Amino acid sequence: MRLWASVLLAGLASDAAAATTTVLSRAAPNNNSTLDECPGYKASNVQTTDSGLTAELSLAGAACNVYGDDLKDLILQVTYETDNRLHVKIQDAGNQVYQVPESVFARSAATSAASASHLHFAHTASPFSFTVSRRDTGEVLFDTSAAALVFETQYLRLRTALPADPYLYGLGEHSDPFRLNTTAYIRTLWNQDSFGIPNGANLYGAHPFYLEQRDKGAHGVLLLNSNGMDIMIDQDDAGKQYLEYNTLGGVLDFYFFAGPGPVDVARQYGALAGTPAMQPYWGLGYHNCRYGYQDAFEVAEVVQNYSAAGIPLETMWTDIDYMDRRRVFSLDPQRFSLDKMRALVSHLHERDQHYVVMVDPAVAYQDYPPLHRGIEQNAFLLRANGSAWIGVVWPGVTVFPDWFAETVDGYWTSEFKLFFDKDAGLDIDALWIDMNEPSNFPCNFPCDDPYAAAKGYPPPAPAVREPPRTLPG
């Protein structure tokens, strides 16, 4: 299952204040009033096929240019991909605006006859709007006539009408109620390291998908857009319910799923986006994990205590305590030495138990081999002047892998193979991939003085000790 990367720069939205950051101010009536004056678009040159249609959209009046410039010419593409899935895409005519790459989210080439679809697309030419409805009942599921389409260089807006008191779910990742609030509610998709899982905040992942349950069935809507966005759910001055997308860029790339049941919607979404990886059978057993183990002896004692208590421990986990000064791809030589760790893991494996450790993507900007190899392979994020983009994470000053660099996959894979070599390294069964969302603390973007911000990192190491007692085995 794909997890959207709404933000690709380390350090964004990393403090408590940023936890409530929204793309649009909650108190911005002047801008909203200006947006309401935007002319929208008009459709022309509509070409219909058995499996959909295309059209040209042109700005219907004077540009409002609220957040950048209004794009004058757009393209509409509508494709009935399966009997239960409809694809509606609005993009710039010049095909220059960023879209989620196919290497990240594979597109389907499937088509289906419009007449066989459970969904029906209809549009109004001027001002342009469209509806998606159920073919058999005519029930309207999505209706963009609620407000004019805005498509600018730094901002997109599209609003759909909703029934009163709708039952909406999704738009993760968040800690809000399972059924989303429907008045004065803003769901921000802007990934951040959300320690403590703050309420009402944008969290680690972005899933711009929602499911709506109605009396006559459920349906789903995906907006394939990885830009930061606010999705607003509220009522207008007339009391009409709506859901409104406000994004910082990209295109309006929608997929509609017909259901009609919530399980059907989930399966149809999974058929497009991919399903979660099948978990190993041992992943369903009892696991133990926490932050703050003093050394390998304490981890071994925990394992032994489960056996002594007759509790079947399937898997033992270790947080970043095992690292040398919190540096990824390293072992603390005094507290979690390689010989002790290999003995611990062998003890677990001999008893058909398993072991998992954490890995952080920030690489310490310090004199050790993983940094040197990354620099040699040009695998890290760089500033505009070509220097390393330095931030602050657990080990202190750090650099970050550039996941768009041609060499980064080879570098990262090689580090895993070296450190977790089952014959000479740490022989684990699975990895805890932590902080794959932007995390840079306590040095908020643009982090101009990381060395000053790194005071206190890494945290002081616990005392070194000999084995506190003999453990069986």
Coordinates of C-alpha atoms in Angstrom, one line a residue:
M1 CA 0.0 0.0 0.0
R2 CA 1.5 3.3 -1.0
L3 CA 2.2 6.0 1.6
W4 CA 2.3 9.5 0.0
A5 CA 5.3 11.7 0.6
S6 CA 3.6 15.1 0.8
V7 CA 6.8 16.8 1.9
L8 CA 10.2 15.9 0.6
L9 CA 12.4 18.4 2.5
A10 CA 13.7 17.5 6.0
G11 CA 12.8 19.9 8.7
L12 CA 9.3 21.1 7.5
A13 CA 6.5 21.0 10.0
S14 CA 8.6 19.4 12.8
D15 CA 7.6 21.3 15.9
A16 CA 4.4 21.6 17.9
A17 CA 3.4 24.8 16.2
A18 CA 3.6 23.2 12.8
A19 CA 1.4 20.4 14.0
T20 CA -1.6 22.6 13.2
T21 CA -0.1 24.1 10.1
T22 CA -2.6 24.4 7.2
V23 CA -2.1 25.3 3.6
L24 CA -4.8 28.0 3.9
S25 CA -5.3 30.2 7.0
R26 CA -8.4 29.3 9.0
A27 CA -9.0 33.1 9.2
A28 CA -8.4 34.3 5.6
P29 CA -11.8 35.7 4.5
N30 CA -10.1 38.2 2.2
N31 CA -8.3 35.5 0.1
N32 CA -11.4 33.3 0.2
S33 CA -13.5 36.2 -1.1
T34 CA -11.1 36.8 -3.9
L35 CA -11.1 33.1 -4.8
D36 CA -14.9 33.2 -5.0
E37 CA -14.5 35.8 -7.8
C38 CA -12.4 33.5 -10.0
P39 CA -14.1 32.8 -13.3
G40 CA -13.7 29.1 -13.6
Y41 CA -13.3 27.4 -16.9
K42 CA -15.4 26.5 -20.0
A43 CA -15.3 23.2 -21.9
S44 CA -14.9 22.9 -25.6
N45 CA -13.8 20.4 -28.3
V46 CA -15.4 17.6 -26.4
Q47 CA -14.5 14.2 -28.0
T48 CA -16.4 11.2 -26.8
T49 CA -15.3 7.5 -27.1
D50 CA -16.8 4.3 -26.0
S51 CA -14.6 4.4 -22.9
G52 CA -14.7 8.1 -22.0
L53 CA -14.1 11.5 -23.3
T54 CA -11.6 14.4 -23.6
A55 CA -12.1 18.1 -23.7
E56 CA -10.3 21.4 -23.6
L57 CA -10.9 23.7 -20.7
S58 CA -10.1 27.4 -21.1
L59 CA -10.3 30.2 -18.5
A60 CA -13.8 31.6 -18.6
G61 CA -13.0 35.2 -17.7
A62 CA -10.4 37.6 -16.3
A63 CA -7.7 35.7 -14.2
C64 CA -7.9 36.2 -10.5
N65 CA -4.2 35.2 -9.9
V66 CA -4.6 34.8 -6.1
Y67 CA -1.8 32.3 -5.5
G68 CA 0.4 32.6 -8.6
D69 CA -1.1 32.8 -12.1
D70 CA -4.2 31.2 -13.4
L71 CA -3.5 28.6 -16.0
K72 CA -5.4 29.6 -19.1
D73 CA -5.6 26.2 -20.8
L74 CA -6.3 22.8 -19.3
I75 CA -7.1 19.3 -20.5
L76 CA -9.9 17.1 -19.3
Q77 CA -9.5 13.3 -19.6
V78 CA -12.2 10.9 -18.5
T79 CA -11.7 7.1 -18.7
Y80 CA -13.9 4.3 -17.6
E81 CA -11.2 1.9 -16.5
T82 CA -13.3 -0.9 -15.1
D83 CA -17.0 -1.4 -14.4
N84 CA -16.4 -0.1 -10.9
R85 CA -13.7 2.5 -11.4
L86 CA -13.8 5.9 -13.2
H87 CA -10.7 8.1 -13.8
V88 CA -11.2 11.9 -14.2
K89 CA -8.1 14.0 -14.7
I90 CA -7.7 17.7 -15.2
Q91 CA -4.2 18.9 -16.0
D92 CA -2.3 21.7 -17.7
A93 CA -2.4 21.7 -21.5
G94 CA 1.4 22.0 -21.7
N95 CA 1.9 18.9 -19.5
Q96 CA 4.5 20.8 -17.4
V97 CA 2.9 20.7 -13.9
Y98 CA 4.3 18.0 -11.6
Q99 CA 2.4 14.8 -11.4
V100 CA 3.1 11.7 -9.2
P101 CA 5.6 9.7 -11.3
E102 CA 4.4 6.3 -12.7
S103 CA 7.5 4.8 -11.0
V104 CA 5.9 5.7 -7.7
F105 CA 2.3 5.0 -8.5
A106 CA 1.8 2.7 -11.5
R107 CA -1.2 3.8 -13.7
S108 CA -3.6 1.3 -15.2
A109 CA -4.0 1.1 -18.9
A110 CA -7.4 -0.7 -18.6
T111 CA -10.5 0.6 -20.3
S112 CA -14.1 -0.5 -20.1
A113 CA -17.2 0.5 -22.0
A114 CA -19.0 3.5 -20.5
S115 CA -22.3 1.8 -21.0
A116 CA -21.2 -1.1 -18.7
S117 CA -19.9 1.1 -15.9
H118 CA -21.7 1.4 -12.6
L119 CA -20.7 5.0 -12.6
H120 CA -21.7 7.8 -14.9
F121 CA -19.8 11.0 -15.8
A122 CA -21.6 14.2 -16.9
H123 CA -20.4 17.7 -17.3
T124 CA -21.6 21.3 -17.7
A125 CA -19.7 23.2 -20.3
S126 CA -19.8 26.8 -18.9
P127 CA -18.9 27.4 -16.2
F128 CA -17.3 23.9 -16.3
S129 CA -18.3 21.5 -13.6
F130 CA -18.9 17.7 -13.5
T131 CA -20.8 15.1 -11.7
V132 CA -20.2 11.4 -11.0
S133 CA -23.3 9.4 -10.3
R134 CA -24.6 5.9 -10.0
R135 CA -25.8 4.7 -13.4
D136 CA -28.6 2.5 -12.1
T137 CA -30.2 5.0 -9.6
G138 CA -28.9 8.4 -10.8
E139 CA -27.7 9.2 -7.2
V140 CA -25.0 11.9 -7.5
L141 CA -21.9 11.0 -5.6
F142 CA -19.6 13.9 -6.6
D143 CA -20.7 17.4 -7.9
T144 CA -18.2 20.2 -8.5
S145 CA -20.8 22.9 -9.3
A146 CA -20.6 24.0 -5.7
A147 CA -17.7 26.4 -6.5
A148 CA -15.7 27.5 -9.5
L149 CA -12.6 25.4 -10.4
V150 CA -9.4 27.3 -9.6
F151 CA -6.2 26.1 -11.2
E152 CA -3.2 28.3 -10.5
T153 CA 0.6 27.9 -10.5
Q154 CA 0.7 27.6 -6.7
Y155 CA -2.8 26.6 -5.8
L156 CA -5.7 24.4 -6.9
R157 CA -9.2 24.3 -5.6
L158 CA -12.1 22.0 -6.3
R159 CA -15.2 21.7 -4.2
T160 CA -17.9 18.9 -4.2
A161 CA -21.3 19.0 -2.7
L162 CA -22.2 16.5 0.0
P163 CA -25.5 15.4 1.5
A164 CA -26.3 16.8 5.0
D165 CA -24.5 15.1 7.9
P166 CA -22.4 12.9 5.7
Y167 CA -20.6 9.8 6.9
L168 CA -17.0 10.3 5.8
Y169 CA -14.0 8.1 6.6
G170 CA -10.3 8.2 5.6
L171 CA -8.1 11.2 4.6
G172 CA -5.3 9.8 6.8
E173 CA -3.1 9.8 8.6
H174 CA -4.6 11.4 11.6
S175 CA -5.8 10.8 15.2
D176 CA -9.2 12.3 14.7
P177 CA -12.5 10.4 15.1
F178 CA -13.0 7.4 12.7
R179 CA -16.0 9.2 11.3
L180 CA -14.7 12.6 10.2
N181 CA -16.0 15.8 11.5
T182 CA -18.3 17.6 9.1
T183 CA -18.3 21.2 10.3
A184 CA -15.3 23.7 10.3
Y185 CA -13.0 20.7 9.8
I186 CA -9.7 20.9 8.0
R187 CA -7.7 17.7 7.3
T188 CA -4.2 18.7 6.4
L189 CA -2.0 16.3 4.4
W190 CA 1.5 17.5 5.1
N191 CA 3.7 14.8 6.6
Q192 CA 5.6 15.3 9.8
D193 CA 7.3 13.4 12.6
S194 CA 4.4 13.5 15.1
F195 CA 5.9 12.3 18.3
G196 CA 3.2 11.6 20.9
I197 CA 0.5 11.5 18.2
P198 CA -1.0 15.0 18.8
N199 CA -4.7 15.3 18.4
G200 CA -6.1 17.2 15.5
A201 CA -2.7 17.2 13.7
N202 CA -1.2 16.0 10.5
L203 CA 0.8 12.9 11.2
Y204 CA 3.3 10.7 9.5
G205 CA 1.6 9.7 6.2
A206 CA -0.7 11.1 3.6
H207 CA -3.6 9.1 2.1
P208 CA -5.8 11.5 0.0
F209 CA -8.6 8.9 -0.2
Y210 CA -12.0 9.0 1.5
L211 CA -14.9 6.6 1.7
E212 CA -18.4 7.9 2.1
Q213 CA -21.2 5.6 3.4
R214 CA -24.8 6.5 2.4
D215 CA -28.1 4.8 2.9
K216 CA -27.9 3.2 -0.5
G217 CA -24.3 2.2 -0.5
A218 CA -20.7 3.3 -0.2
H219 CA -18.2 4.8 -2.7
G220 CA -14.6 6.0 -2.6
V221 CA -12.7 8.9 -4.0
L222 CA -8.9 9.2 -4.5
L223 CA -7.1 12.4 -5.4
L224 CA -3.7 11.3 -6.8
N225 CA -1.7 14.4 -5.8
S226 CA 1.4 14.4 -3.5
N227 CA 1.5 18.1 -2.9
G228 CA 0.7 19.5 0.6
M229 CA -3.0 20.1 0.8
D230 CA -5.9 21.1 3.1
I231 CA -9.2 19.2 2.6
M232 CA -12.0 21.3 4.1
I233 CA -15.3 19.8 5.2
D234 CA -17.9 22.3 6.2
Q235 CA -21.2 24.0 5.3
D236 CA -21.5 27.2 3.2
D237 CA -23.5 30.3 4.3
A238 CA -26.7 28.6 3.0
G239 CA -26.0 25.5 5.1
K240 CA -25.1 23.3 2.2
Q241 CA -22.5 20.6 3.0
Y242 CA -19.3 20.4 1.0
L243 CA -15.8 18.9 0.8
E244 CA -13.2 21.1 -0.7
Y245 CA -9.6 20.3 -1.9
N246 CA -7.0 23.0 -1.6
T247 CA -3.6 22.0 -2.8
L248 CA -0.3 23.7 -3.3
G249 CA 0.2 22.4 -6.8
G250 CA 0.0 19.3 -9.0
V251 CA -3.0 18.3 -11.0
L252 CA -6.5 17.1 -10.2
D253 CA -6.2 13.4 -10.8
F254 CA -9.3 11.7 -9.4
Y255 CA -10.3 8.0 -9.2
F256 CA -13.9 7.1 -8.2
F257 CA -14.8 3.7 -6.9
A258 CA -18.4 2.5 -7.1
G259 CA -18.6 0.0 -4.2
P260 CA -21.4 -0.5 -3.4
G261 CA -20.3 -1.8 0.0
P262 CA -17.4 -0.5 2.0
V263 CA -15.5 -3.8 1.6
D264 CA -16.0 -3.5 -2.2
V265 CA -14.6 0.1 -2.1
A266 CA -11.6 -1.1 -0.2
R267 CA -11.0 -3.9 -2.7
Q268 CA -11.4 -1.6 -5.7
Y269 CA -9.0 0.9 -4.2
G270 CA -6.5 -1.8 -3.4
A271 CA -6.7 -3.1 -7.0
L272 CA -5.4 0.3 -8.1
A273 CA -3.2 1.5 -5.3
G274 CA -1.9 -1.9 -4.2
T275 CA -2.6 -3.9 -1.1
P276 CA -0.5 -4.2 2.1
A277 CA 2.3 -6.7 2.1
M278 CA 1.3 -10.1 3.4
Q279 CA 2.6 -10.3 7.0
P280 CA 4.7 -13.3 8.1
Y281 CA 2.8 -15.7 10.3
W282 CA 5.2 -14.9 13.2
G283 CA 4.3 -11.3 12.9
L284 CA 0.9 -12.2 14.5
G285 CA 2.5 -13.5 17.7
Y286 CA 3.3 -11.6 20.9
H287 CA 6.0 -8.9 20.5
N288 CA 7.9 -6.8 23.0
C289 CA 9.3 -3.4 22.2
R290 CA 10.2 -0.2 24.0
Y291 CA 12.7 2.7 23.9
G292 CA 15.4 2.9 26.6
Y293 CA 17.1 -0.5 27.1
Q294 CA 20.5 0.0 28.9
D295 CA 22.4 -2.7 27.1
A296 CA 22.2 -6.1 25.5
F297 CA 22.1 -7.7 29.0
E298 CA 18.8 -5.9 29.7
V299 CA 17.3 -7.1 26.4
A300 CA 18.4 -10.6 27.2
E301 CA 16.9 -10.4 30.6
V302 CA 13.5 -9.4 29.1
V303 CA 13.6 -12.3 26.8
Q304 CA 14.4 -14.7 29.7
N305 CA 11.7 -13.2 32.0
Y306 CA 9.1 -14.0 29.4
S307 CA 10.3 -17.6 29.4
A308 CA 10.3 -17.7 33.2
A309 CA 6.8 -16.4 33.3
G310 CA 5.5 -18.8 30.8
I311 CA 4.6 -16.1 28.3
P312 CA 5.2 -17.1 24.7
L313 CA 7.3 -14.3 23.3
E314 CA 7.4 -14.5 19.5
T315 CA 9.6 -11.4 18.7
M316 CA 11.9 -9.1 20.6
W317 CA 12.4 -5.6 19.3
T318 CA 15.1 -3.0 20.0
D319 CA 14.9 0.7 19.4
I320 CA 17.9 2.9 18.6
D321 CA 19.5 2.1 21.9
Y322 CA 21.7 -0.4 20.2
M323 CA 23.4 2.2 18.0
D324 CA 26.8 3.7 18.7
R325 CA 25.9 7.3 19.7
R326 CA 22.6 6.9 17.8
R327 CA 24.4 6.5 14.4
V328 CA 22.6 4.4 11.9
F329 CA 24.4 1.2 10.8
S330 CA 26.5 1.0 13.9
L331 CA 26.5 -0.9 17.2
D332 CA 27.5 0.5 20.6
P333 CA 30.7 -1.4 21.2
Q334 CA 30.4 -1.3 25.0
R335 CA 26.7 -1.9 25.5
F336 CA 25.5 -3.7 22.4
S337 CA 28.7 -5.2 21.0
L338 CA 28.5 -7.4 18.0
D339 CA 29.5 -10.6 19.8
K340 CA 26.8 -10.1 22.5
M341 CA 24.2 -9.2 19.9
R342 CA 24.9 -12.2 17.7
A343 CA 24.7 -14.4 20.8
L344 CA 21.3 -12.8 21.7
V345 CA 19.9 -13.3 18.2
S346 CA 21.3 -16.9 18.0
H347 CA 19.5 -17.6 21.3
L348 CA 16.3 -16.4 19.9
H349 CA 16.6 -18.2 16.6
E350 CA 17.5 -21.5 18.3
R351 CA 14.1 -21.2 20.0
D352 CA 12.2 -20.2 16.9
Q353 CA 11.9 -16.6 18.1
H354 CA 12.6 -13.5 16.1
Y355 CA 14.4 -10.2 16.4
V356 CA 13.7 -6.7 14.9
V357 CA 15.7 -3.5 15.2
M358 CA 15.0 0.1 14.2
V359 CA 16.7 2.0 11.3
D360 CA 16.6 5.8 10.9
P361 CA 17.3 7.3 7.5
A362 CA 19.4 10.3 8.8
V363 CA 23.1 9.5 8.6
A364 CA 25.4 11.1 11.2
Y365 CA 27.6 13.8 9.7
Q366 CA 30.5 12.3 11.5
D367 CA 33.7 10.4 10.7
Y368 CA 32.4 6.9 10.1
P369 CA 32.1 4.6 7.1
P370 CA 28.4 4.9 6.2
L371 CA 28.9 8.7 5.8
H372 CA 32.0 8.4 3.7
R373 CA 30.4 5.8 1.4
G374 CA 27.3 8.0 0.9
I375 CA 29.4 11.1 0.1
E376 CA 31.5 9.1 -2.3
Q377 CA 28.4 7.9 -4.1
N378 CA 26.7 11.3 -4.0
A379 CA 23.7 9.8 -2.3
F380 CA 22.8 12.7 0.1
L381 CA 20.6 15.8 -0.2
L382 CA 22.6 18.9 -1.2
R383 CA 22.0 22.6 -0.9
A384 CA 21.9 24.9 -3.9
N385 CA 25.7 25.6 -3.5
G386 CA 26.5 21.9 -3.7
S387 CA 27.3 21.4 0.0
A388 CA 25.6 18.7 2.1
W389 CA 22.2 19.7 3.5
I390 CA 22.9 19.3 7.2
G391 CA 20.2 18.8 9.8
V392 CA 19.8 17.5 13.3
V393 CA 18.4 14.2 14.4
W394 CA 19.3 11.7 17.2
P395 CA 23.1 11.5 16.5
G396 CA 23.4 15.3 16.3
V397 CA 24.3 16.8 13.0
T398 CA 23.1 14.6 10.1
V399 CA 22.7 14.4 6.4
F400 CA 19.8 12.8 4.6
P401 CA 19.6 10.3 1.7
D402 CA 18.3 12.0 -1.5
W403 CA 15.7 9.4 -2.6
F404 CA 15.7 10.9 -6.1
A405 CA 19.5 10.5 -6.6
E406 CA 20.4 7.9 -9.1
T407 CA 22.9 6.3 -6.7
V408 CA 20.8 6.3 -3.6
D409 CA 19.2 2.9 -4.0
G410 CA 22.6 1.2 -4.5
Y411 CA 24.0 3.0 -1.5
W412 CA 21.2 2.3 0.9
T413 CA 20.9 -1.4 -0.2
S414 CA 24.6 -1.8 0.2
E415 CA 24.6 -0.4 3.8
F416 CA 21.8 -2.8 4.7
K417 CA 23.7 -5.8 3.3
L418 CA 26.9 -4.9 5.1
F419 CA 25.4 -4.2 8.5
F420 CA 22.7 -6.9 8.6
D421 CA 24.9 -9.6 7.0
K422 CA 23.5 -12.9 8.6
D423 CA 27.0 -14.4 8.8
A424 CA 29.1 -11.5 10.0
G425 CA 26.7 -8.8 11.1
L426 CA 23.5 -8.4 12.9
D427 CA 21.3 -11.3 11.8
I428 CA 17.8 -9.8 12.1
D429 CA 14.4 -11.1 10.9
A430 CA 12.8 -7.8 10.0
L431 CA 13.4 -4.0 10.2
W432 CA 11.6 -1.2 11.9
I433 CA 11.7 1.6 9.4
D434 CA 11.4 4.7 11.4
M435 CA 11.2 8.4 10.5
N436 CA 10.7 7.9 6.7
E437 CA 8.6 11.1 7.0
P438 CA 10.6 14.4 7.2
S439 CA 12.2 14.7 10.6
N440 CA 14.7 17.3 11.6
F441 CA 14.9 18.3 15.3
P442 CA 15.4 20.7 17.0
C443 CA 16.4 22.7 13.9
N444 CA 13.3 23.8 11.9
F445 CA 13.6 24.5 8.2
P446 CA 15.8 25.9 6.8
C447 CA 18.1 24.9 9.7
D448 CA 20.8 27.5 9.1
D449 CA 22.8 26.7 12.3
P450 CA 22.6 22.9 12.8
Y451 CA 25.6 22.8 15.1
A452 CA 24.1 25.1 17.6
A453 CA 20.8 23.2 17.5
A454 CA 22.6 19.9 18.0
K455 CA 23.5 20.6 21.6
G456 CA 22.4 17.7 23.7
Y457 CA 22.4 15.3 20.8
P458 CA 23.1 12.4 21.0
P459 CA 21.7 12.1 24.5
P460 CA 24.0 10.8 27.2
A461 CA 24.7 7.1 27.1
P462 CA 23.7 4.9 30.1
A463 CA 26.4 3.4 32.3
V464 CA 28.4 0.5 31.2
R465 CA 28.1 -2.6 33.3
E466 CA 29.0 -6.3 33.4
P467 CA 26.3 -9.0 33.3
P468 CA 24.0 -8.3 36.3
R469 CA 23.3 -12.0 36.7
T470 CA 23.7 -15.3 34.9
L471 CA 21.0 -16.1 32.5
P472 CA 20.0 -19.6 31.6
G473 CA 21.3 -20.5 28.2

